[in-house]
Short mmCIF file of C-alpha atoms in Angstrom, two decimals:
data_model
loop_
_atom_site.label_atom_id
_atom_site.label_comp_id
_atom_site.label_asym_id
_atom_site.label_seq_id
_atom_site.Cartn_x
_atom_site.Cartn_y
_atom_site.Cartn_z
CA UNK A 188 0.04 -0.08 0.15
CA UNK A 189 1.90 2.92 -1.32
CA UNK A 190 -1.35 5.33 -0.95
CA UNK A 191 0.18 7.04 2.16
CA UNK A 192 2.58 8.96 0.28
CA UNK A 193 -0.05 10.69 -1.22
CA UNK A 194 -2.00 11.44 1.71
CA UNK A 195 1.46 12.46 3.73
CA UNK A 196 2.20 14.92 0.81
CA UNK A 197 -1.11 16.98 1.75
CA UNK A 198 -1.02 16.08 5.57
CA UNK A 199 2.29 17.49 6.24
CA UNK A 200 2.04 21.32 5.15
CA UNK A 201 -2.01 20.87 6.13
CA UNK A 202 -1.14 19.96 9.86
CA UNK A 203 1.89 22.43 9.95
CA UNK A 204 -0.46 24.98 8.98
CA UNK A 205 -3.02 23.80 11.74
CA UNK A 206 -0.60 23.84 14.36
CA UNK A 207 0.12 27.43 13.29
CA UNK A 208 -3.30 28.35 13.72
CA UNK A 209 -4.03 26.47 16.89
CA UNK A 210 -0.66 26.74 18.71
CA UNK A 211 1.07 29.73 17.73
CA UNK A 212 3.01 31.05 20.78
CA UNK A 213 4.67 27.33 21.23
CA UNK A 214 6.39 27.84 18.21
CA UNK A 215 7.71 31.13 18.24
CA UNK A 216 11.37 30.27 19.51
CA UNK A 217 11.69 27.58 16.07
CA UNK A 218 8.95 29.79 14.19
CA UNK A 219 12.59 30.57 11.92
CA UNK A 220 13.08 27.33 10.71
CA UNK A 221 9.32 25.66 11.20
CA UNK A 222 8.28 26.27 7.36
CA UNK A 223 11.92 25.40 5.94
CA UNK A 224 11.49 22.11 7.68
CA UNK A 225 7.84 21.44 6.72
CA UNK A 226 8.42 22.11 3.36
CA UNK A 227 12.05 19.88 3.38
CA UNK A 228 9.87 17.22 4.53
CA UNK A 229 7.01 17.77 1.88
CA UNK A 230 10.12 17.77 -0.55
CA UNK A 231 11.46 14.64 0.54
CA UNK A 232 8.33 12.52 0.20
CA UNK A 233 7.69 13.90 -3.43
CA UNK A 234 11.58 12.51 -4.25
CA UNK A 235 10.80 9.56 -2.25
CA UNK A 236 7.60 8.91 -4.42
CA UNK A 237 9.90 10.11 -7.61
CA UNK A 238 12.15 7.39 -6.75
CA UNK A 239 9.69 4.69 -6.20
CA UNK A 240 7.59 5.22 -9.20
CA UNK A 241 7.20 2.46 -11.58
CA UNK A 242 8.55 3.93 -14.75
CA UNK A 243 7.57 0.99 -16.81
CA UNK A 244 4.06 1.84 -15.89
CA UNK A 245 3.86 6.18 -16.39
CA UNK A 246 0.22 6.02 -17.86
CA UNK A 247 -1.07 4.08 -14.55
CA UNK A 248 -2.24 5.63 -11.83
CA UNK A 249 0.15 4.88 -9.13
CA UNK A 250 0.34 5.86 -5.18
CA UNK A 251 -3.34 5.74 -5.12
CA UNK A 252 -6.17 6.65 -2.52
CA UNK A 253 -9.79 5.98 -3.14
CA UNK A 254 -11.79 6.25 -0.21
CA UNK A 255 -15.40 7.41 0.68
CA UNK A 256 -15.23 10.90 1.21
CA UNK A 257 -19.44 12.31 1.35
CA UNK A 258 -21.29 9.16 0.17
CA UNK A 259 -24.92 10.82 0.29
CA UNK A 260 -23.71 12.56 -2.89
CA UNK A 261 -21.23 9.84 -3.86
CA UNK A 262 -18.03 11.92 -3.63
CA UNK A 263 -14.77 10.19 -3.05
CA UNK A 264 -11.47 11.14 -2.00
CA UNK A 265 -9.50 10.09 -4.87
CA UNK A 266 -5.88 10.82 -5.53
CA UNK A 267 -3.30 9.40 -7.26
CA UNK A 268 -0.05 10.15 -9.54
CA UNK A 269 1.00 9.28 -13.16
CA UNK A 270 3.38 10.25 -15.56
CA UNK A 271 1.46 13.53 -16.35
CA UNK A 272 1.64 15.07 -12.76
CA UNK A 273 4.35 13.51 -11.29
CA UNK A 274 6.78 15.92 -12.20
CA UNK A 275 4.47 18.91 -11.24
CA UNK A 276 4.51 17.38 -7.96
CA UNK A 277 8.11 17.23 -7.46
CA UNK A 278 8.32 21.24 -8.96
CA UNK A 279 5.80 22.23 -6.44
CA UNK A 280 7.74 20.86 -3.37
CA UNK A 281 11.08 22.21 -4.85
CA UNK A 282 9.96 25.47 -5.10
CA UNK A 283 7.99 26.15 -1.99
CA UNK A 284 11.19 24.52 -0.27
CA UNK A 285 13.43 27.13 -2.35
CA UNK A 286 10.93 29.71 -1.25
CA UNK A 287 11.24 28.98 2.23
CA UNK A 288 15.13 28.93 2.21
CA UNK A 289 15.17 31.97 0.32
CA UNK A 290 13.37 33.44 2.69
CA UNK A 291 14.18 32.63 5.95
CA UNK A 292 18.12 32.28 5.30
CA UNK A 293 18.32 35.26 4.30
CA UNK A 294 16.45 36.71 7.53
CA UNK A 295 17.82 39.75 9.70
CA UNK A 296 19.58 37.83 12.34
CA UNK A 297 17.59 39.69 15.46
CA UNK A 298 14.96 37.62 16.45
CA UNK A 299 12.74 40.67 17.77
CA UNK A 300 12.79 42.02 13.81
CA UNK A 301 11.95 38.66 12.33
CA UNK A 302 9.04 37.72 15.24
CA UNK A 303 7.68 41.37 14.87
CA UNK A 304 6.80 41.32 11.16
CA UNK A 305 4.00 38.41 11.06
CA UNK A 306 6.14 35.75 10.45
CA UNK A 307 3.30 33.01 11.64
CA UNK A 308 0.85 34.68 9.13
CA UNK A 309 3.64 34.00 6.22
CA UNK A 310 4.24 30.68 7.11
CA UNK A 311 0.93 29.78 7.39
CA UNK A 312 -0.15 31.18 3.91
CA UNK A 313 2.55 29.29 2.31
CA UNK A 314 1.64 26.45 3.96
CA UNK A 315 -1.93 26.51 2.63
CA UNK A 316 -0.85 27.43 -0.58
CA UNK A 317 1.35 24.22 -1.11
CA UNK A 318 -1.65 22.06 -0.07
CA UNK A 319 -3.95 23.32 -2.87
CA UNK A 320 -1.12 23.27 -5.40
CA UNK A 321 -0.07 19.41 -4.57
CA UNK A 322 -3.66 18.86 -4.35
CA UNK A 323 -4.84 20.05 -7.77
CA UNK A 324 -1.64 17.53 -9.11
CA UNK A 325 -3.27 14.66 -6.75
CA UNK A 326 -7.07 14.55 -7.03
CA UNK A 327 -8.42 12.39 -9.43
CA UNK A 328 -12.10 13.55 -8.81
CA UNK A 329 -13.88 16.36 -10.24
CA UNK A 330 -15.05 18.12 -7.53
CA UNK A 331 -12.10 17.35 -5.31
CA UNK A 332 -9.93 19.01 -8.43
CA UNK A 333 -12.17 22.16 -8.20
CA UNK A 334 -11.94 22.54 -4.14
CA UNK A 335 -7.45 22.53 -4.58
CA UNK A 336 -8.01 24.26 -7.75
CA UNK A 337 -9.87 27.21 -5.57
CA UNK A 338 -7.65 26.69 -2.49
CA UNK A 339 -4.65 28.61 -3.64
CA UNK A 340 -6.56 31.50 -4.67
CA UNK A 341 -6.84 33.00 -0.72
CA UNK A 342 -3.44 32.70 0.14
CA UNK A 343 -1.94 34.10 -3.07
CA UNK A 344 -5.16 36.84 -2.35
CA UNK A 345 -3.33 37.06 1.08
CA UNK A 346 0.37 37.09 0.10
CA UNK A 347 -0.08 39.58 -2.64
CA UNK A 348 -2.16 42.28 -0.48
CA UNK A 349 -0.33 41.95 2.67
CA UNK A 350 3.53 41.71 1.63
CA UNK A 351 3.61 42.83 -2.11
CA UNK A 352 4.17 46.42 -3.42
CA UNK A 353 3.05 49.64 -3.45
CA UNK A 354 0.06 48.51 -5.32
CA UNK A 355 -0.60 45.59 -3.80
CA UNK A 356 -4.12 46.11 -3.12
CA UNK A 357 -5.42 46.57 -6.61
CA UNK A 358 -3.13 43.81 -7.69
CA UNK A 359 -4.46 41.35 -5.35
CA UNK A 360 -8.50 42.39 -6.05
CA UNK A 361 -7.93 42.25 -9.76
CA UNK A 362 -6.26 38.65 -9.42
CA UNK A 363 -9.16 37.17 -7.06
CA UNK A 364 -12.02 38.72 -9.32
CA UNK A 365 -10.42 37.43 -12.56
CA UNK A 366 -9.65 34.02 -11.17
CA UNK A 367 -13.17 33.56 -9.11
CA UNK A 368 -14.67 34.70 -12.35
CA UNK A 369 -13.01 31.92 -14.02
CA UNK A 370 -13.47 29.24 -11.60
CA UNK A 371 -17.21 29.58 -11.66
CA UNK A 372 -17.57 29.17 -15.35
CA UNK A 373 -15.46 25.73 -15.18
CA UNK A 374 -17.76 25.05 -12.17
CA UNK A 375 -20.45 25.06 -14.60
CA UNK A 376 -19.16 22.99 -17.46
CA UNK A 377 -17.53 20.48 -14.55
CA UNK A 378 -21.35 20.22 -13.39
CA UNK A 379 -22.59 19.60 -17.15
CA UNK A 380 -20.06 16.83 -17.38
CA UNK A 381 -21.52 15.24 -14.07
CA UNK A 382 -25.11 15.51 -15.04
CA UNK A 383 -24.41 14.07 -18.42
CA UNK A 384 -22.26 11.11 -17.15
CA UNK A 385 -23.40 10.68 -13.35
CA UNK A 386 -19.69 10.31 -12.23
CA UNK A 387 -16.90 12.90 -11.33
CA UNK A 388 -14.41 10.13 -11.47
CA UNK A 389 -11.44 11.51 -13.84
CA UNK A 390 -10.05 8.21 -14.65
CA UNK A 391 -13.26 6.92 -15.45
CA UNK A 392 -14.30 9.53 -17.49
CA UNK A 393 -11.16 9.64 -19.47
CA UNK A 394 -11.44 5.99 -20.25
CA UNK A 395 -15.41 6.67 -21.18
CA UNK A 396 -13.81 8.62 -24.32
CA UNK A 397 -16.76 10.95 -24.05
CA UNK A 398 -19.25 8.25 -24.01
CA UNK A 399 -22.75 9.52 -22.65
CA UNK A 400 -22.33 13.32 -24.26
CA UNK A 401 -23.26 14.57 -27.10
CA UNK A 402 -20.57 16.28 -29.56
CA UNK A 403 -22.82 19.73 -28.88
CA UNK A 404 -22.39 18.94 -25.27
CA UNK A 405 -19.09 18.20 -25.15
CA UNK A 406 -18.05 21.39 -26.89
CA UNK A 407 -20.00 23.45 -24.62
CA UNK A 408 -18.32 21.90 -21.46
CA UNK A 409 -14.96 21.94 -23.23
CA UNK A 410 -15.27 25.64 -23.44
CA UNK A 411 -16.65 25.93 -20.21
CA UNK A 412 -14.04 24.26 -18.45
CA UNK A 413 -11.34 25.70 -20.72
CA UNK A 414 -12.34 29.36 -20.11
CA UNK A 415 -11.38 28.78 -16.20
CA UNK A 416 -8.42 27.16 -17.44
CA UNK A 417 -7.36 29.36 -19.30
CA UNK A 418 -7.69 32.40 -16.74
CA UNK A 419 -5.18 30.27 -14.81
CA UNK A 420 -2.45 29.31 -17.50
CA UNK A 421 -3.40 32.76 -18.50
CA UNK A 422 -4.27 32.92 -22.22
CA UNK A 423 -4.69 35.93 -24.34
CA UNK A 424 -6.59 38.03 -23.63
CA UNK A 425 -7.80 36.66 -20.35
CA UNK A 426 -3.96 37.29 -19.04
CA UNK A 427 -4.43 41.14 -17.93
CA UNK A 428 -4.62 39.92 -14.48
CA UNK A 429 -0.91 38.26 -14.21
CA UNK A 430 1.34 41.55 -15.10
CA UNK A 431 -0.22 43.69 -11.94
CA UNK A 432 0.35 40.24 -9.60
CA UNK A 433 3.77 39.64 -10.83
CA UNK A 434 4.83 43.50 -10.26
CA UNK A 435 2.96 44.22 -6.61
CA UNK A 436 3.69 40.28 -5.41
CA UNK A 437 6.73 39.83 -3.19
CA UNK A 438 9.61 37.53 -4.81
CA UNK A 439 8.37 34.12 -3.68
CA UNK A 440 5.04 35.20 -4.65
CA UNK A 441 5.94 35.86 -8.10
CA UNK A 442 8.08 32.39 -7.85
CA UNK A 443 5.30 30.41 -7.05
CA UNK A 444 2.72 32.11 -9.18
CA UNK A 445 4.52 31.89 -12.44
CA UNK A 446 6.28 28.56 -11.43
CA UNK A 447 3.21 26.56 -10.04
CA UNK A 448 0.06 28.59 -10.26
CA UNK A 449 0.19 29.10 -13.95
CA UNK A 450 0.64 25.00 -14.27
CA UNK A 451 -2.46 24.10 -12.84
CA UNK A 452 -4.41 25.68 -15.69
CA UNK A 453 -2.51 24.05 -18.27
CA UNK A 454 -2.75 20.67 -16.41
CA UNK A 455 -6.26 20.79 -16.47
CA UNK A 456 -6.51 20.79 -20.17
CA UNK A 457 -4.38 17.29 -20.06
CA UNK A 458 -6.04 16.19 -17.15
CA UNK A 459 -9.82 17.07 -17.90
CA UNK A 460 -10.66 18.96 -20.90
CA UNK A 461 -8.87 16.95 -23.32
CA UNK A 462 -9.11 12.92 -22.47
CA UNK A 463 -12.83 13.65 -21.01
CA UNK A 464 -13.96 15.67 -23.58
CA UNK A 465 -12.47 14.48 -27.03
CA UNK A 466 -15.00 15.57 -29.37
CA UNK A 467 -14.91 18.96 -27.87
CA UNK A 468 -11.26 19.34 -27.65
CA UNK A 469 -11.18 18.68 -31.74
CA UNK A 470 -13.92 21.21 -32.50
CA UNK A 471 -12.14 24.12 -30.36
CA UNK A 472 -8.51 22.75 -30.80
CA UNK A 473 -8.23 25.57 -33.90
CA UNK A 474 -9.45 28.31 -31.90
CA UNK A 475 -7.36 27.29 -28.89
CA UNK A 476 -4.32 27.54 -31.40
CA UNK A 477 -5.38 31.00 -32.79
CA UNK A 478 -5.52 32.39 -28.77
CA UNK A 479 -2.45 30.57 -28.34
CA UNK A 480 -0.21 32.14 -31.07
CA UNK A 481 -1.82 35.75 -30.42
CA UNK A 482 -0.21 35.51 -26.92
CA UNK A 483 2.91 34.43 -28.48
CA UNK A 484 3.23 37.36 -30.49
CA UNK A 485 1.63 39.70 -28.06
CA UNK A 486 3.72 38.68 -24.87
CA UNK A 487 7.13 39.24 -26.64
CA UNK A 488 5.91 42.92 -28.05
CA UNK A 489 4.58 43.46 -24.93
CA UNK A 490 7.87 42.37 -23.27
CA UNK A 491 9.69 44.97 -25.82
CA UNK A 492 7.94 47.72 -24.28
CA UNK A 493 8.29 47.31 -20.78
CA UNK A 494 10.80 49.27 -18.32
CA UNK A 495 10.01 47.06 -15.16
CA UNK A 496 11.99 44.06 -15.32
CA UNK A 497 9.65 41.95 -13.58
CA UNK A 498 6.37 42.93 -15.50
CA UNK A 499 8.84 42.02 -18.26
CA UNK A 500 9.22 38.79 -16.82
CA UNK A 501 5.63 38.46 -16.51
CA UNK A 502 4.40 39.07 -20.06
CA UNK A 503 7.07 36.59 -21.19
CA UNK A 504 5.07 33.98 -19.40
CA UNK A 505 2.29 34.93 -21.56
CA UNK A 506 4.53 34.12 -24.83
CA UNK A 507 5.57 30.97 -23.02
CA UNK A 508 2.38 29.59 -21.79
CA UNK A 509 1.12 30.41 -25.74
CA UNK A 510 3.32 27.72 -26.58
CA UNK A 511 2.20 25.28 -24.04
CA UNK A 512 -1.31 26.03 -25.25
CA UNK A 513 -0.22 25.60 -28.90
CA UNK A 514 1.01 21.90 -28.24
CA UNK A 515 -2.16 21.15 -26.67
CA UNK A 516 -4.29 22.36 -29.42
CA UNK A 517 -2.04 19.84 -31.94
CA UNK A 518 -3.63 16.97 -30.33
CA UNK A 519 -0.69 15.10 -31.15
CA UNK A 520 1.64 13.46 -28.90
CA UNK A 521 4.32 15.55 -29.85
CA UNK A 522 2.63 18.25 -29.21
CA UNK A 523 1.02 17.20 -26.16
CA UNK A 524 4.84 16.20 -24.80
CA UNK A 525 6.03 19.86 -26.03
CA UNK A 526 3.06 21.26 -23.98
CA UNK A 527 3.85 19.20 -20.84
CA UNK A 528 7.85 19.67 -20.99
CA UNK A 529 7.40 23.32 -21.47
CA UNK A 530 5.47 23.25 -18.39
CA UNK A 531 7.91 21.77 -16.22
CA UNK A 532 10.66 24.12 -17.90
CA UNK A 533 9.01 27.24 -17.53
CA UNK A 534 8.47 26.77 -13.79
CA UNK A 535 12.12 26.33 -13.21
CA UNK A 536 13.48 28.81 -15.64
CA UNK A 537 10.63 31.62 -14.86
CA UNK A 538 10.81 30.48 -11.05
CA UNK A 539 14.66 31.25 -11.34
CA UNK A 540 14.15 34.89 -13.20
CA UNK A 541 11.65 36.20 -10.47
CA UNK A 542 14.03 34.96 -7.92
CA UNK A 543 16.84 37.36 -9.81
CA UNK A 544 14.45 40.18 -10.14
CA UNK A 545 13.96 40.37 -6.39
CA UNK A 546 17.40 40.06 -5.96
CA UNK A 547 18.11 43.13 -7.96
CA UNK A 548 15.20 44.87 -6.68
CA UNK A 549 16.41 44.41 -3.38
CA UNK A 550 19.95 45.60 -3.75
CA UNK A 551 18.43 48.89 -5.96
CA UNK A 552 15.40 49.17 -4.37
CA UNK A 553 13.76 49.29 -8.25
CA UNK A 554 13.25 47.09 -11.22
CA UNK A 555 13.14 49.55 -13.82
CA UNK A 556 15.67 49.11 -16.54
CA UNK A 557 16.75 52.33 -17.44
CA UNK A 558 16.95 53.47 -13.74
CA UNK A 559 19.39 49.97 -13.23
CA UNK A 560 21.79 51.50 -15.66
CA UNK A 561 23.26 48.82 -16.71
CA UNK A 562 26.58 47.37 -16.05
CA UNK A 563 25.45 44.62 -13.81
CA UNK A 564 28.23 42.16 -15.33
CA UNK A 565 30.84 44.91 -14.47
CA UNK A 566 29.60 45.57 -10.71
CA UNK A 567 28.41 42.04 -9.58
CA UNK A 568 29.82 39.80 -12.21
CA UNK A 569 28.22 36.61 -10.54
CA UNK A 570 24.53 38.15 -10.18
CA UNK A 571 25.02 39.08 -13.86
CA UNK A 572 26.62 36.03 -14.76
CA UNK A 573 23.12 34.02 -13.21
CA UNK A 574 20.93 36.60 -15.03
CA UNK A 575 22.64 36.06 -18.39
CA UNK A 576 22.05 32.25 -18.00
CA UNK A 577 18.45 32.36 -17.10
CA UNK A 578 17.51 34.50 -20.15
CA UNK A 579 19.30 32.45 -22.63
CA UNK A 580 17.03 29.82 -20.94
CA UNK A 581 14.11 31.17 -21.27
CA UNK A 582 14.55 32.44 -25.00
CA UNK A 583 14.80 28.84 -25.94
CA UNK A 584 18.59 28.16 -26.52
CA UNK A 585 19.28 24.74 -27.70
CA UNK A 586 20.91 22.81 -24.63
CA UNK A 587 19.26 24.23 -21.72
CA UNK A 588 15.57 23.02 -20.76
CA UNK A 589 13.58 26.27 -22.32
CA UNK A 590 14.45 24.52 -26.13
CA UNK A 591 12.81 21.11 -26.28
CA UNK A 592 9.22 22.38 -25.05
CA UNK A 593 8.82 25.07 -27.54
CA UNK A 594 10.60 22.88 -30.37
CA UNK A 595 8.13 20.13 -29.94
CA UNK A 596 5.30 22.69 -29.86
CA UNK A 597 5.89 24.03 -33.12
CA UNK A 598 6.90 20.25 -34.71
CA UNK A 599 3.55 19.10 -33.62
CA UNK A 600 1.97 22.07 -35.54
CA UNK A 601 3.49 21.04 -38.69
CA UNK A 602 1.28 17.26 -38.65
CA UNK A 603 -1.43 18.22 -36.13
CA UNK A 604 -3.92 15.30 -35.64
CA UNK A 605 -6.32 14.14 -38.18
CA UNK A 606 -9.33 16.34 -38.68
CA UNK A 607 -7.50 19.56 -38.07
CA UNK A 608 -6.67 22.12 -40.55
CA UNK A 609 -3.00 21.39 -41.46
CA UNK A 610 -2.84 24.74 -43.45
CA UNK A 611 -3.76 26.69 -40.81
CA UNK A 612 -1.69 25.14 -38.04
CA UNK A 613 1.06 25.11 -40.22
CA UNK A 614 0.29 28.85 -40.33
CA UNK A 615 0.55 28.82 -36.42
CA UNK A 616 4.03 27.19 -36.52
CA UNK A 617 5.09 30.23 -38.76
CA UNK A 618 3.50 32.83 -36.49
CA UNK A 619 5.01 30.46 -33.26
CA UNK A 620 8.47 30.75 -34.79
CA UNK A 621 8.45 34.19 -35.31
CA UNK A 622 7.16 34.62 -31.49
CA UNK A 623 10.35 33.06 -30.62
CA UNK A 624 12.42 35.40 -32.76
CA UNK A 625 10.80 38.21 -30.86
CA UNK A 626 11.49 36.14 -27.50
CA UNK A 627 15.15 36.17 -28.47
CA UNK A 628 15.17 39.85 -28.90
CA UNK A 629 13.64 40.90 -25.82
CA UNK A 630 15.63 39.15 -23.93
CA UNK A 631 18.61 40.40 -25.94
CA UNK A 632 17.37 43.82 -25.45
CA UNK A 633 17.10 43.21 -21.39
CA UNK A 634 20.21 41.79 -21.19
CA UNK A 635 21.98 45.10 -23.10
CA UNK A 636 20.81 47.48 -20.64
CA UNK A 637 20.63 45.50 -17.52
CA UNK A 638 24.30 43.48 -17.81
CA UNK A 639 26.11 45.28 -19.86
CA UNK A 640 27.57 48.88 -20.77
CA UNK A 641 28.81 51.06 -17.80
CA UNK A 642 27.02 51.74 -14.56
CA UNK A 643 25.42 54.91 -14.55
CA UNK A 644 22.20 54.48 -12.81
CA UNK A 645 20.68 53.39 -9.14
CA UNK A 646 22.62 56.13 -7.49
CA UNK A 647 20.68 55.63 -4.00
CA UNK A 648 23.00 55.28 -1.10
CA UNK A 649 22.02 51.51 0.30
CA UNK A 650 21.44 51.73 4.24
CA UNK A 651 23.57 49.17 6.13
CA UNK A 652 21.58 46.63 8.19
CA UNK A 653 21.58 48.19 11.54
CA UNK A 654 20.26 51.56 9.81
CA UNK A 655 17.80 50.02 7.33
CA UNK A 656 13.88 50.29 8.78
CA UNK A 657 12.34 47.15 9.10
CA UNK A 658 9.90 45.98 5.70
CA UNK A 659 7.14 43.45 5.82
CA UNK A 660 8.68 39.87 5.95
CA UNK A 661 8.72 38.44 2.82
CA UNK A 662 9.27 42.01 0.87
CA UNK A 663 12.51 42.12 -1.41
CA UNK A 664 13.54 44.70 1.03
CA UNK A 665 13.43 42.89 4.01
CA UNK A 666 16.01 40.33 2.70
CA UNK A 667 19.33 42.54 2.39
CA UNK A 668 21.70 42.23 5.13
CA UNK A 669 25.07 40.89 3.90
CA UNK A 670 27.95 42.38 3.68
CA UNK A 671 28.55 44.53 0.59
CA UNK A 672 31.14 43.19 -1.85
CA UNK A 673 30.97 45.80 -4.59
CA UNK A 674 30.82 49.52 -5.19
CA UNK A 675 28.68 51.77 -7.50
CA UNK A 676 29.99 55.46 -7.98
CA UNK A 677 27.23 57.71 -9.28
CA UNK A 678 27.78 61.36 -9.02
CA UNK A 679 28.67 62.03 -5.44
CA UNK A 680 27.20 58.90 -3.80
CA UNK A 681 28.89 55.56 -3.43
CA UNK A 682 26.57 52.41 -3.16
CA UNK A 683 27.80 49.42 -1.65
CA UNK A 684 26.20 46.37 -2.78
CA UNK A 685 26.93 42.57 -2.26
CA UNK A 686 27.29 40.07 -5.00
CA UNK A 687 25.51 36.68 -5.07
CA UNK A 688 24.48 36.05 -1.07
CA UNK A 689 24.95 32.61 0.50
CA UNK A 690 21.49 31.86 0.78
CA UNK A 691 20.48 32.90 -3.00
CA UNK A 692 23.47 30.70 -4.17
CA UNK A 693 21.81 27.70 -2.06
CA UNK A 694 18.00 28.56 -3.62
CA UNK A 695 19.37 29.24 -7.14
CA UNK A 696 21.75 26.54 -7.65
CA UNK A 697 18.99 23.51 -7.89
CA UNK A 698 16.96 25.35 -10.56
CA UNK A 699 19.91 25.88 -12.73
CA UNK A 700 21.38 22.61 -12.19
CA UNK A 701 17.81 21.09 -13.48
CA UNK A 702 17.50 23.49 -16.18
CA UNK A 703 20.74 22.09 -17.64
CA UNK A 704 20.15 18.76 -16.77
CA UNK A 705 16.67 18.38 -18.67
CA UNK A 706 17.92 20.41 -21.45
CA UNK A 707 20.99 18.08 -22.46
CA UNK A 708 19.26 15.12 -21.24
CA UNK A 709 15.28 15.78 -22.16
CA UNK A 710 14.71 11.86 -22.00
CA UNK A 711 14.58 11.88 -18.34
CA UNK A 712 11.22 13.64 -18.40
CA UNK A 713 9.81 12.49 -22.08
CA UNK A 714 10.22 8.93 -20.96
CA UNK A 715 7.55 9.91 -18.53
CA UNK A 716 5.42 12.14 -20.31
CA UNK A 717 5.15 10.15 -23.98
CA UNK A 718 3.17 7.38 -22.44
CA UNK A 719 0.99 9.58 -21.17
CA UNK A 720 0.36 11.42 -23.69
CA UNK A 721 -0.42 8.90 -26.08
CA UNK A 722 -2.84 7.81 -23.76
CA UNK A 723 -4.27 10.73 -22.85
CA UNK A 724 -4.92 10.83 -27.11
CA UNK A 725 -6.10 7.68 -27.43
CA UNK A 726 -9.81 9.06 -27.00
CA UNK A 727 -9.30 11.23 -29.90
CA UNK A 728 -10.59 10.21 -33.88
#
């Protein structure tokens, strides 16, 4: 019986959050490391799951739990893992652990400061967020999926609204309104499936290949479910909440939002929309592909116009998620493989980019690209080198993880599934290729403005740790406090700024290693997703 692993992945952060809620005073002496320990245990469980996963049966649901939940309604607590969900579970556990490490390894050493800035609320929020994220990837019941899908909204709302930047309240309200509206539409689609089939079991529905639902019902349900998923993804033109949320969110909020929450939307297409509603998927696929390629080009053009580094990275996610949706729209094993691979690669690369943006904002007190003044490689060569690495990984350089997903999505567009207009999808391939070129352009432009040239901006005098006012826990300003190792001259002001800090190296190194590993050895991930993608598409004509 290995189902205990699935339960434990949820139980550890959930019980940890409940202990914080019920016995806050008892944990005050160890609160500094409490979240780090719990997220570390969760990561260890996820790695055990990956190590014991039967890679010879990636299409089979493993570590399954199927117990009565609400017998009167026929609802069950049904959890399980396959080749589609396993990489995302490990990614979620890893990013959450690294966020805790980034927060607490870099905290000011004075206990009164640490304990005086809502640390209990922050730890509680991140633990509840982890429960919702992992639960979404474990759930095999439609209603259970929806509940976990919604759980993440509240902690992310507070993460942005309490620990975010100056415009945090407007950004958090916009985030919650958009995502809740999309969720209502998705719920209607899920209820339509339930009403027509009489079951909420996702494995049973996928095996039925749409039986019991007419083509018109499948199209209607696919559109409703797809809209809810597209808001979370986000797909153009339902993306407008994302730039504000990323710009105002604290560093850890941006990392988890881009690295995991966006994947919950695309995961829903792979787990629910395509296998459960195959005729609906075939009918809507050309439209899904059209919105995807518009998002690719729009995201790239928007990035070229951005002055704020975090906002630029946020718009880049719109483009990268466009490649994921394009891969799904092809309804081919190659395209779906590209989408699943790009999901994981984007989580690693964009998570690293937001970590870097937070580190730069911490040092310069701004993310405005012209104000940074360039010359980062001259003043902080290690930080500048990691930023360069992350940027070229995101633009899709061969040999790094960002290349494979986008290449496979475009390749799938060249030969889409039977029944789809081949000429139209080849047009999508050309437009997507243009978007890839524009992606390279805006990252090269950003690097030329930030890492190259002579330093001339950000002349604000950096305060010492003892003089700096205490910022809210989790904000970029509260992460500073290490000895300075670089000096910038600007007019009569001298700014002393440190290069990479030890806690940053610890938090970012795993992401760098995985980006290189998956770039050089894509089969490590494709061996899991390929059989799962073929099974997922088995219902399609």
